[in-house]
Amino acid sequence: MKDDHSSTRACDCRESSPDRPCDAALAAYRRALVEGDLPQDEVPGCLRSLHLVVEDRDSPGFMIPISPETASFAALGPIEEALARQRRNLRSARAALSVFETLYADVHRQEQPALTRLTGHAAISRALDAAVGSCHEELRTAQPGGGRPSHVLGEALPRDLRTLQRGVRQRTIYQHTVRTHPATLSYIEQVVAAGAEIRTLAEVVDRLIICDRDVAFIPFSEEPNTALRVQHPALVRFLVKNFDNAWARSVPVSPDEAPTRSPVITSDLQRTILLAVVNGETDASIARRVGMSRRSVAEHMRRVSAQLGSNSRAQLGYLLATSGLLDP
């Protein structure tokens, strides 16, 4: 008799499911129990694979049923043995890898790459999770682009709360425009309640993440899903100083404040927009710079144009440069 252990199904007919045989198999087993045996050609394959029938030595060509309890030793034994073998292999592989992990750490502790390009969302996420998970003192982040998408905030919130619960100081700089973005404000309220510090600026140059003073992450290029991991002490120190300078110029966010902009923030935003106009930037470029829509940028420019009596963009740039509105 040939036992079929290659199939994961209890029966090979169309009516069976992975964990329940078909009615024909159940009927055949019942008939075998009642009649005492069955002709071999009338025994479904699943009864053979589960070892529920064996050849009748006294009646060649017939098979007799046995109890499921007895069949379980033959049916389940090889599976349990395979699982035990896999567990032994797992322990052996884990032990061997730990030796190589020690060797790897020893070598890279002495000579670690100062700059590493990361490509792809998965690679960047793994590197960030490892760095943030190893952060012990302070996490500094700068987030450009105004309000962040809800799904991004949903992924970031549990990770940031875990970091704060470990006693890590977390400081984040956003752009002023997040103060009217409900999803980002909700996220800010929760992390501030857990101990985070949030401030805003009119302009955040680019995304930045610094873990302690050991490693930093910055965009590698304009291409999406590319990042640069920085581990050179001098470069990380430079990025820390830039962050701290921006932090000193930023405005704290109070979780219980109304979602409006104060005169200081409104003036800061308007000054940044008008300076960009004087420098000849387009509406789209200015919108990206301050993290707001092109329509909002155009509305700012319309108001100032009406105030100065400007009839063209070129004239507006000249009047702004000579009016004193942009003086410190």
mmCIF file of C-alpha atoms in Angstrom:
data_model
loop_
_atom_site.group_PDB
_atom_site.id
_atom_site.type_symbol
_atom_site.label_atom_id
_atom_site.label_comp_id
_atom_site.label_asym_id
_atom_site.label_seq_id
_atom_site.Cartn_x
_atom_site.Cartn_y
_atom_site.Cartn_z
ATOM 1 C CA MET A 1 0.000 0.000 0.000
ATOM 2 C CA LYS A 2 1.277 3.509 -0.887
ATOM 3 C CA ASP A 3 0.467 6.276 1.596
ATOM 4 C CA ASP A 4 -0.059 9.730 0.110
ATOM 5 C CA HIS A 5 1.568 12.252 2.510
ATOM 6 C CA SER A 6 2.142 14.916 -0.119
ATOM 7 C CA SER A 7 -1.391 16.361 0.018
ATOM 8 C CA THR A 8 -2.406 18.769 2.767
ATOM 9 C CA ARG A 9 -6.095 18.078 2.259
ATOM 10 C CA ALA A 10 -8.026 15.402 4.119
ATOM 11 C CA CYS A 11 -9.667 14.235 0.885
ATOM 12 C CA ASP A 12 -8.896 14.562 -2.779
ATOM 13 C CA CYS A 13 -12.470 15.182 -3.963
ATOM 14 C CA ARG A 14 -13.908 18.588 -4.779
ATOM 15 C CA GLU A 15 -16.254 18.657 -1.798
ATOM 16 C CA SER A 16 -13.530 18.424 0.879
ATOM 17 C CA SER A 17 -11.954 21.300 2.815
ATOM 18 C CA PRO A 18 -8.484 21.502 4.426
ATOM 19 C CA ASP A 19 -9.832 20.443 7.824
ATOM 20 C CA ARG A 20 -12.944 18.397 6.985
ATOM 21 C CA PRO A 21 -13.322 15.373 4.649
ATOM 22 C CA CYS A 22 -16.151 15.058 2.172
ATOM 23 C CA ASP A 23 -19.422 13.253 2.790
ATOM 24 C CA ALA A 24 -18.321 10.362 0.537
ATOM 25 C CA ALA A 25 -15.274 9.699 2.737
ATOM 26 C CA LEU A 26 -17.371 9.832 5.896
ATOM 27 C CA ALA A 27 -19.916 7.471 4.351
ATOM 28 C CA ALA A 28 -17.198 5.036 3.244
ATOM 29 C CA TYR A 29 -15.660 4.982 6.735
ATOM 30 C CA ARG A 30 -19.087 4.425 8.311
ATOM 31 C CA ARG A 31 -19.762 1.577 5.880
ATOM 32 C CA ALA A 32 -16.397 -0.010 6.672
ATOM 33 C CA LEU A 33 -17.138 0.188 10.404
ATOM 34 C CA VAL A 34 -20.553 -1.406 9.903
ATOM 35 C CA GLU A 35 -19.567 -4.082 7.358
ATOM 36 C CA GLY A 36 -16.089 -4.733 8.726
ATOM 37 C CA ASP A 37 -14.172 -4.082 5.505
ATOM 38 C CA LEU A 38 -14.298 -2.463 2.062
ATOM 39 C CA PRO A 39 -12.932 -3.398 -1.353
ATOM 40 C CA GLN A 40 -9.682 -1.518 -1.982
ATOM 41 C CA ASP A 41 -11.002 0.180 -5.101
ATOM 42 C CA GLU A 42 -13.897 1.682 -3.083
ATOM 43 C CA VAL A 43 -11.700 3.291 -0.392
ATOM 44 C CA PRO A 44 -11.237 7.095 -0.802
ATOM 45 C CA GLY A 45 -7.653 8.297 -0.843
ATOM 46 C CA CYS A 46 -8.091 10.419 2.262
ATOM 47 C CA LEU A 47 -8.884 7.357 4.398
ATOM 48 C CA ARG A 48 -5.575 5.862 3.282
ATOM 49 C CA SER A 49 -3.567 9.070 3.865
ATOM 50 C CA LEU A 50 -5.009 9.411 7.370
ATOM 51 C CA HIS A 51 -4.236 5.722 8.062
ATOM 52 C CA LEU A 52 -7.892 5.056 8.945
ATOM 53 C CA VAL A 53 -7.868 1.808 6.919
ATOM 54 C CA VAL A 54 -5.288 -0.960 6.552
ATOM 55 C CA GLU A 55 -5.023 -3.955 4.294
ATOM 56 C CA ASP A 56 -6.902 -7.051 5.439
ATOM 57 C CA ARG A 57 -4.297 -9.801 5.462
ATOM 58 C CA ASP A 58 -6.998 -12.446 5.670
ATOM 59 C CA SER A 59 -8.935 -11.068 2.695
ATOM 60 C CA PRO A 60 -6.640 -9.811 -0.073
ATOM 61 C CA GLY A 61 -8.130 -6.897 -2.001
ATOM 62 C CA PHE A 62 -10.038 -5.614 1.031
ATOM 63 C CA MET A 63 -9.234 -3.006 3.700
ATOM 64 C CA ILE A 64 -10.462 -2.859 7.306
ATOM 65 C CA PRO A 65 -11.079 0.297 9.402
ATOM 66 C CA ILE A 66 -9.145 1.210 12.541
ATOM 67 C CA SER A 67 -9.937 3.751 15.233
ATOM 68 C CA PRO A 68 -8.865 7.403 14.741
ATOM 69 C CA GLU A 69 -6.915 7.216 18.003
ATOM 70 C CA THR A 70 -4.805 4.368 16.630
ATOM 71 C CA ALA A 71 -4.512 6.064 13.229
ATOM 72 C CA SER A 72 -3.242 9.269 14.818
ATOM 73 C CA PHE A 73 0.095 7.672 15.703
ATOM 74 C CA ALA A 74 0.794 6.850 12.069
ATOM 75 C CA ALA A 75 -0.778 10.005 10.599
ATOM 76 C CA LEU A 76 0.564 12.588 13.039
ATOM 77 C CA GLY A 77 3.863 10.993 14.012
ATOM 78 C CA PRO A 78 5.801 12.002 10.879
ATOM 79 C CA ILE A 79 4.421 15.548 11.081
ATOM 80 C CA GLU A 80 5.405 15.923 14.747
ATOM 81 C CA GLU A 81 8.840 14.500 13.997
ATOM 82 C CA ALA A 82 9.297 16.984 11.130
ATOM 83 C CA LEU A 83 8.287 19.867 13.411
ATOM 84 C CA ALA A 84 10.746 18.737 16.070
ATOM 85 C CA ARG A 85 13.472 18.514 13.442
ATOM 86 C CA GLN A 86 12.687 22.031 12.228
ATOM 87 C CA ARG A 87 12.815 23.358 15.802
ATOM 88 C CA ARG A 88 16.251 21.769 16.250
ATOM 89 C CA ASN A 89 17.395 23.314 12.963
ATOM 90 C CA LEU A 90 16.044 26.690 14.086
ATOM 91 C CA ARG A 91 17.974 26.549 17.361
ATOM 92 C CA SER A 92 21.156 25.511 15.563
ATOM 93 C CA ALA A 93 20.848 28.264 12.936
ATOM 94 C CA ARG A 94 20.112 30.875 15.598
ATOM 95 C CA ALA A 95 23.149 29.836 17.623
ATOM 96 C CA ALA A 96 25.406 29.914 14.558
ATOM 97 C CA LEU A 97 24.127 33.329 13.478
ATOM 98 C CA SER A 98 24.751 34.756 16.954
ATOM 99 C CA VAL A 99 28.449 33.911 16.574
ATOM 100 C CA PHE A 100 28.578 35.729 13.238
ATOM 101 C CA GLU A 101 26.589 38.628 14.699
ATOM 102 C CA THR A 102 29.264 39.105 17.339
ATOM 103 C CA LEU A 103 31.968 39.041 14.670
ATOM 104 C CA TYR A 104 30.011 41.478 12.493
ATOM 105 C CA ALA A 105 29.528 43.899 15.386
ATOM 106 C CA ASP A 106 33.217 43.757 16.325
ATOM 107 C CA VAL A 107 34.324 44.613 12.801
ATOM 108 C CA HIS A 108 31.780 47.375 12.191
ATOM 109 C CA ARG A 109 32.313 48.885 15.620
ATOM 110 C CA GLN A 110 35.833 49.730 14.514
ATOM 111 C CA GLU A 111 35.029 50.693 10.949
ATOM 112 C CA GLN A 112 31.450 51.785 10.367
ATOM 113 C CA PRO A 113 30.377 53.461 7.103
ATOM 114 C CA ALA A 114 29.850 57.183 7.667
ATOM 115 C CA LEU A 115 27.224 57.503 4.916
ATOM 116 C CA THR A 116 24.820 54.802 3.765
ATOM 117 C CA ARG A 117 22.292 55.184 0.972
ATOM 118 C CA LEU A 118 18.945 53.552 1.724
ATOM 119 C CA THR A 119 16.587 52.754 -1.132
ATOM 120 C CA GLY A 120 13.001 51.577 -0.828
ATOM 121 C CA HIS A 121 10.359 52.070 1.827
ATOM 122 C CA ALA A 122 11.112 48.760 3.543
ATOM 123 C CA ALA A 123 14.859 49.401 3.878
ATOM 124 C CA ILE A 124 14.308 52.934 5.167
ATOM 125 C CA SER A 125 11.651 51.804 7.657
ATOM 126 C CA ARG A 126 13.868 49.037 9.041
ATOM 127 C CA ALA A 127 16.811 51.402 9.460
ATOM 128 C CA LEU A 128 14.645 54.063 11.136
ATOM 129 C CA ASP A 129 12.982 51.553 13.462
ATOM 130 C CA ALA A 130 16.380 50.225 14.535
ATOM 131 C CA ALA A 131 17.808 53.711 15.144
ATOM 132 C CA VAL A 132 14.755 55.053 16.982
ATOM 133 C CA GLY A 133 14.497 51.842 18.990
ATOM 134 C CA SER A 134 18.110 52.319 20.123
ATOM 135 C CA CYS A 135 17.630 56.002 20.960
ATOM 136 C CA HIS A 136 18.290 56.600 24.681
ATOM 137 C CA GLU A 137 18.419 60.371 25.233
ATOM 138 C CA GLU A 138 16.840 62.573 22.570
ATOM 139 C CA LEU A 139 15.040 62.279 19.255
ATOM 140 C CA ARG A 140 15.062 65.392 17.042
ATOM 141 C CA THR A 141 12.843 65.521 13.946
ATOM 142 C CA ALA A 142 11.944 68.157 11.373
ATOM 143 C CA GLN A 143 8.928 67.573 9.146
ATOM 144 C CA PRO A 144 8.361 69.827 6.102
ATOM 145 C CA GLY A 145 5.320 69.955 3.866
ATOM 146 C CA GLY A 146 2.608 71.196 6.217
ATOM 147 C CA GLY A 147 -0.049 68.776 7.481
ATOM 148 C CA ARG A 148 0.874 65.097 7.262
ATOM 149 C CA PRO A 149 -1.436 62.392 5.824
ATOM 150 C CA SER A 150 -3.617 60.595 8.383
ATOM 151 C CA HIS A 151 -2.206 57.132 7.574
ATOM 152 C CA VAL A 152 1.369 58.384 8.112
ATOM 153 C CA LEU A 153 0.401 59.889 11.463
ATOM 154 C CA GLY A 154 -1.375 56.652 12.400
ATOM 155 C CA GLU A 155 1.828 54.683 11.794
ATOM 156 C CA ALA A 156 4.020 57.213 13.614
ATOM 157 C CA LEU A 157 1.884 57.649 16.739
ATOM 158 C CA PRO A 158 2.438 54.211 18.403
ATOM 159 C CA ARG A 159 6.180 54.320 17.662
ATOM 160 C CA ASP A 160 6.547 57.837 19.060
ATOM 161 C CA LEU A 161 4.526 57.042 22.175
ATOM 162 C CA ARG A 162 6.737 54.006 22.858
ATOM 163 C CA THR A 163 9.823 56.185 22.481
ATOM 164 C CA LEU A 164 8.451 58.752 24.922
ATOM 165 C CA GLN A 165 7.505 56.035 27.410
ATOM 166 C CA ARG A 166 11.171 54.976 27.470
ATOM 167 C CA GLY A 167 12.054 58.446 28.760
ATOM 168 C CA VAL A 168 13.494 59.730 25.462
ATOM 169 C CA ARG A 169 13.113 63.478 24.933
ATOM 170 C CA GLN A 170 11.411 64.155 21.625
ATOM 171 C CA ARG A 171 11.488 67.531 19.867
ATOM 172 C CA THR A 172 9.794 68.064 16.498
ATOM 173 C CA ILE A 173 9.634 71.092 14.211
ATOM 174 C CA TYR A 174 6.705 71.421 11.820
ATOM 175 C CA GLN A 175 5.628 74.259 9.569
ATOM 176 C CA HIS A 176 3.159 76.886 10.740
ATOM 177 C CA THR A 177 0.510 75.500 8.397
ATOM 178 C CA VAL A 178 0.002 72.374 10.574
ATOM 179 C CA ARG A 179 -1.782 74.607 13.090
ATOM 180 C CA THR A 180 -4.909 74.451 10.921
ATOM 181 C CA HIS A 181 -4.575 70.761 9.973
ATOM 182 C CA PRO A 182 -6.952 68.691 12.197
ATOM 183 C CA ALA A 183 -5.216 65.308 11.780
ATOM 184 C CA THR A 184 -1.768 66.693 12.587
ATOM 185 C CA LEU A 185 -3.143 68.704 15.511
ATOM 186 C CA SER A 186 -4.737 65.547 16.943
ATOM 187 C CA TYR A 187 -1.400 63.723 16.685
ATOM 188 C CA ILE A 188 0.398 66.684 18.308
ATOM 189 C CA GLU A 189 -2.088 66.750 21.181
ATOM 190 C CA GLN A 190 -1.437 63.078 21.973
ATOM 191 C CA VAL A 191 2.365 63.173 21.805
ATOM 192 C CA VAL A 192 2.586 66.444 23.739
ATOM 193 C CA ALA A 193 0.446 64.880 26.463
ATOM 194 C CA ALA A 194 3.029 62.067 26.586
ATOM 195 C CA GLY A 195 5.908 64.531 26.960
ATOM 196 C CA ALA A 196 6.924 65.546 23.425
ATOM 197 C CA GLU A 197 7.800 69.142 22.514
ATOM 198 C CA ILE A 198 6.435 70.574 19.258
ATOM 199 C CA ARG A 199 7.253 73.884 17.586
ATOM 200 C CA THR A 200 6.569 75.412 14.180
ATOM 201 C CA LEU A 201 8.396 77.590 11.649
ATOM 202 C CA ALA A 202 7.279 79.279 8.472
ATOM 203 C CA GLU A 203 9.772 77.177 6.521
ATOM 204 C CA VAL A 204 11.357 73.800 7.259
ATOM 205 C CA VAL A 205 14.106 73.190 4.723
ATOM 206 C CA ASP A 206 13.914 69.398 4.559
ATOM 207 C CA ARG A 207 13.083 66.261 6.512
ATOM 208 C CA LEU A 208 15.532 65.428 9.286
ATOM 209 C CA ILE A 209 15.671 62.739 11.983
ATOM 210 C CA ILE A 210 18.481 62.622 14.559
ATOM 211 C CA CYS A 211 18.759 59.875 17.176
ATOM 212 C CA ASP A 212 20.775 61.039 20.162
ATOM 213 C CA ARG A 213 23.963 62.455 18.597
ATOM 214 C CA ASP A 214 24.901 59.178 16.920
ATOM 215 C CA VAL A 215 22.944 58.822 13.693
ATOM 216 C CA ALA A 216 20.852 61.054 11.444
ATOM 217 C CA PHE A 217 18.612 60.510 8.433
ATOM 218 C CA ILE A 218 18.149 63.004 5.621
ATOM 219 C CA PRO A 219 16.708 62.723 2.075
ATOM 220 C CA PHE A 220 19.237 61.344 -0.395
ATOM 221 C CA SER A 221 17.762 63.169 -3.375
ATOM 222 C CA GLU A 222 14.502 64.431 -4.813
ATOM 223 C CA GLU A 223 13.607 60.841 -5.712
ATOM 224 C CA PRO A 224 10.962 59.269 -3.457
ATOM 225 C CA ASN A 225 11.870 56.451 -1.088
ATOM 226 C CA THR A 226 15.562 57.313 -0.897
ATOM 227 C CA ALA A 227 17.372 58.382 2.258
ATOM 228 C CA LEU A 228 20.898 58.881 3.547
ATOM 229 C CA ARG A 229 21.923 57.483 6.923
ATOM 230 C CA VAL A 230 24.612 59.732 8.409
ATOM 231 C CA GLN A 231 26.934 58.299 11.076
ATOM 232 C CA HIS A 232 29.941 60.581 10.725
ATOM 233 C CA PRO A 233 30.300 62.398 14.073
ATOM 234 C CA ALA A 234 31.158 65.768 12.500
ATOM 235 C CA LEU A 235 28.206 65.648 10.093
ATOM 236 C CA VAL A 236 25.777 64.573 12.813
ATOM 237 C CA ARG A 237 27.078 67.378 15.040
ATOM 238 C CA PHE A 238 26.511 69.860 12.182
ATOM 239 C CA LEU A 239 22.924 68.659 11.727
ATOM 240 C CA VAL A 240 22.267 68.873 15.470
ATOM 241 C CA LYS A 241 23.454 72.502 15.528
ATOM 242 C CA ASN A 242 21.246 73.383 12.555
ATOM 243 C CA PHE A 243 18.250 71.773 14.229
ATOM 244 C CA ASP A 244 18.915 73.563 17.532
ATOM 245 C CA ASN A 245 19.227 76.917 15.726
ATOM 246 C CA ALA A 246 15.896 76.330 13.981
ATOM 247 C CA TRP A 247 14.357 75.240 17.293
ATOM 248 C CA ALA A 248 15.421 78.507 18.937
ATOM 249 C CA ARG A 249 13.621 80.480 16.184
ATOM 250 C CA SER A 250 10.441 78.383 16.195
ATOM 251 C CA VAL A 251 7.139 78.967 17.979
ATOM 252 C CA PRO A 252 5.831 76.464 20.573
ATOM 253 C CA VAL A 253 2.530 74.699 19.874
ATOM 254 C CA SER A 254 0.036 74.533 22.725
ATOM 255 C CA PRO A 255 -2.244 71.470 22.442
ATOM 256 C CA ASP A 256 -5.273 73.350 23.767
ATOM 257 C CA GLU A 257 -4.955 76.390 21.517
ATOM 258 C CA ALA A 258 -7.608 77.044 18.886
ATOM 259 C CA PRO A 259 -6.646 76.004 15.340
ATOM 260 C CA THR A 260 -5.860 79.589 14.265
ATOM 261 C CA ARG A 261 -2.662 81.478 13.590
ATOM 262 C CA SER A 262 -1.416 84.198 15.916
ATOM 263 C CA PRO A 263 -0.303 87.577 14.490
ATOM 264 C CA VAL A 264 3.331 86.490 14.929
ATOM 265 C CA ILE A 265 2.788 83.318 12.900
ATOM 266 C CA THR A 266 0.725 85.100 10.242
ATOM 267 C CA SER A 267 3.419 87.765 9.890
ATOM 268 C CA ASP A 268 6.148 85.103 9.714
ATOM 269 C CA LEU A 269 4.313 83.239 6.950
ATOM 270 C CA GLN A 270 3.594 86.402 4.989
ATOM 271 C CA ARG A 271 7.186 87.603 5.235
ATOM 272 C CA THR A 272 8.481 84.241 3.960
ATOM 273 C CA ILE A 273 6.044 84.329 1.024
ATOM 274 C CA LEU A 274 6.875 87.918 0.066
ATOM 275 C CA LEU A 275 10.619 87.344 0.271
ATOM 276 C CA ALA A 276 10.172 84.426 -2.133
ATOM 277 C CA VAL A 277 8.216 86.729 -4.491
ATOM 278 C CA VAL A 278 11.066 89.263 -4.449
ATOM 279 C CA ASN A 279 13.478 86.420 -5.262
ATOM 280 C CA GLY A 280 11.390 85.515 -8.308
ATOM 281 C CA GLU A 281 10.000 82.169 -7.145
ATOM 282 C CA THR A 282 6.818 80.774 -8.701
ATOM 283 C CA ASP A 283 3.585 80.187 -6.794
ATOM 284 C CA ALA A 284 4.179 76.424 -6.892
ATOM 285 C CA SER A 285 7.692 76.790 -5.471
ATOM 286 C CA ILE A 286 6.480 79.097 -2.704
ATOM 287 C CA ALA A 287 3.632 76.726 -1.854
ATOM 288 C CA ARG A 288 6.087 73.843 -1.431
ATOM 289 C CA ARG A 289 8.384 76.043 0.660
ATOM 290 C CA VAL A 290 5.736 77.062 3.212
ATOM 291 C CA GLY A 291 3.585 73.915 3.081
ATOM 292 C CA MET A 292 0.334 75.428 1.845
ATOM 293 C CA SER A 293 -1.741 75.355 -1.317
ATOM 294 C CA ARG A 294 -1.034 77.535 -4.364
ATOM 295 C CA ARG A 295 -4.452 79.132 -3.896
ATOM 296 C CA SER A 296 -3.516 80.280 -0.388
ATOM 297 C CA VAL A 297 -0.222 81.692 -1.654
ATOM 298 C CA ALA A 298 -2.049 83.557 -4.423
ATOM 299 C CA GLU A 299 -4.487 84.998 -1.861
ATOM 300 C CA HIS A 300 -1.601 86.350 0.235
ATOM 301 C CA MET A 301 -0.118 87.976 -2.853
ATOM 302 C CA ARG A 302 -3.496 89.443 -3.896
ATOM 303 C CA ARG A 303 -3.943 91.155 -0.544
ATOM 304 C CA VAL A 304 -0.469 92.677 -0.586
ATOM 305 C CA SER A 305 -0.862 93.708 -4.235
ATOM 306 C CA ALA A 306 -4.068 95.530 -3.346
ATOM 307 C CA GLN A 307 -2.346 97.178 -0.371
ATOM 308 C CA LEU A 308 0.579 98.413 -2.488
ATOM 309 C CA GLY A 309 -1.420 99.154 -5.636
ATOM 310 C CA SER A 310 0.507 96.660 -7.767
ATOM 311 C CA ASN A 311 -0.745 95.658 -11.211
ATOM 312 C CA SER A 312 1.791 92.942 -12.035
ATOM 313 C CA ARG A 313 4.068 90.444 -10.390
ATOM 314 C CA ALA A 314 7.189 92.302 -11.469
ATOM 315 C CA GLN A 315 5.802 95.546 -10.055
ATOM 316 C CA LEU A 316 4.858 93.767 -6.826
ATOM 317 C CA GLY A 317 8.415 92.495 -6.421
ATOM 318 C CA TYR A 318 9.797 96.017 -6.926
ATOM 319 C CA LEU A 319 7.316 97.618 -4.512
ATOM 320 C CA LEU A 320 8.033 94.974 -1.857
ATOM 321 C CA ALA A 321 11.760 95.569 -2.148
ATOM 322 C CA THR A 322 11.372 99.349 -1.797
ATOM 323 C CA SER A 323 8.370 99.622 0.561
ATOM 324 C CA GLY A 324 10.090 98.618 3.783
ATOM 325 C CA LEU A 325 7.555 95.841 4.465
ATOM 326 C CA LEU A 326 10.315 93.259 4.492
ATOM 327 C CA ASP A 327 12.671 95.143 6.742
ATOM 328 C CA PRO A 328 13.578 93.177 9.920
#
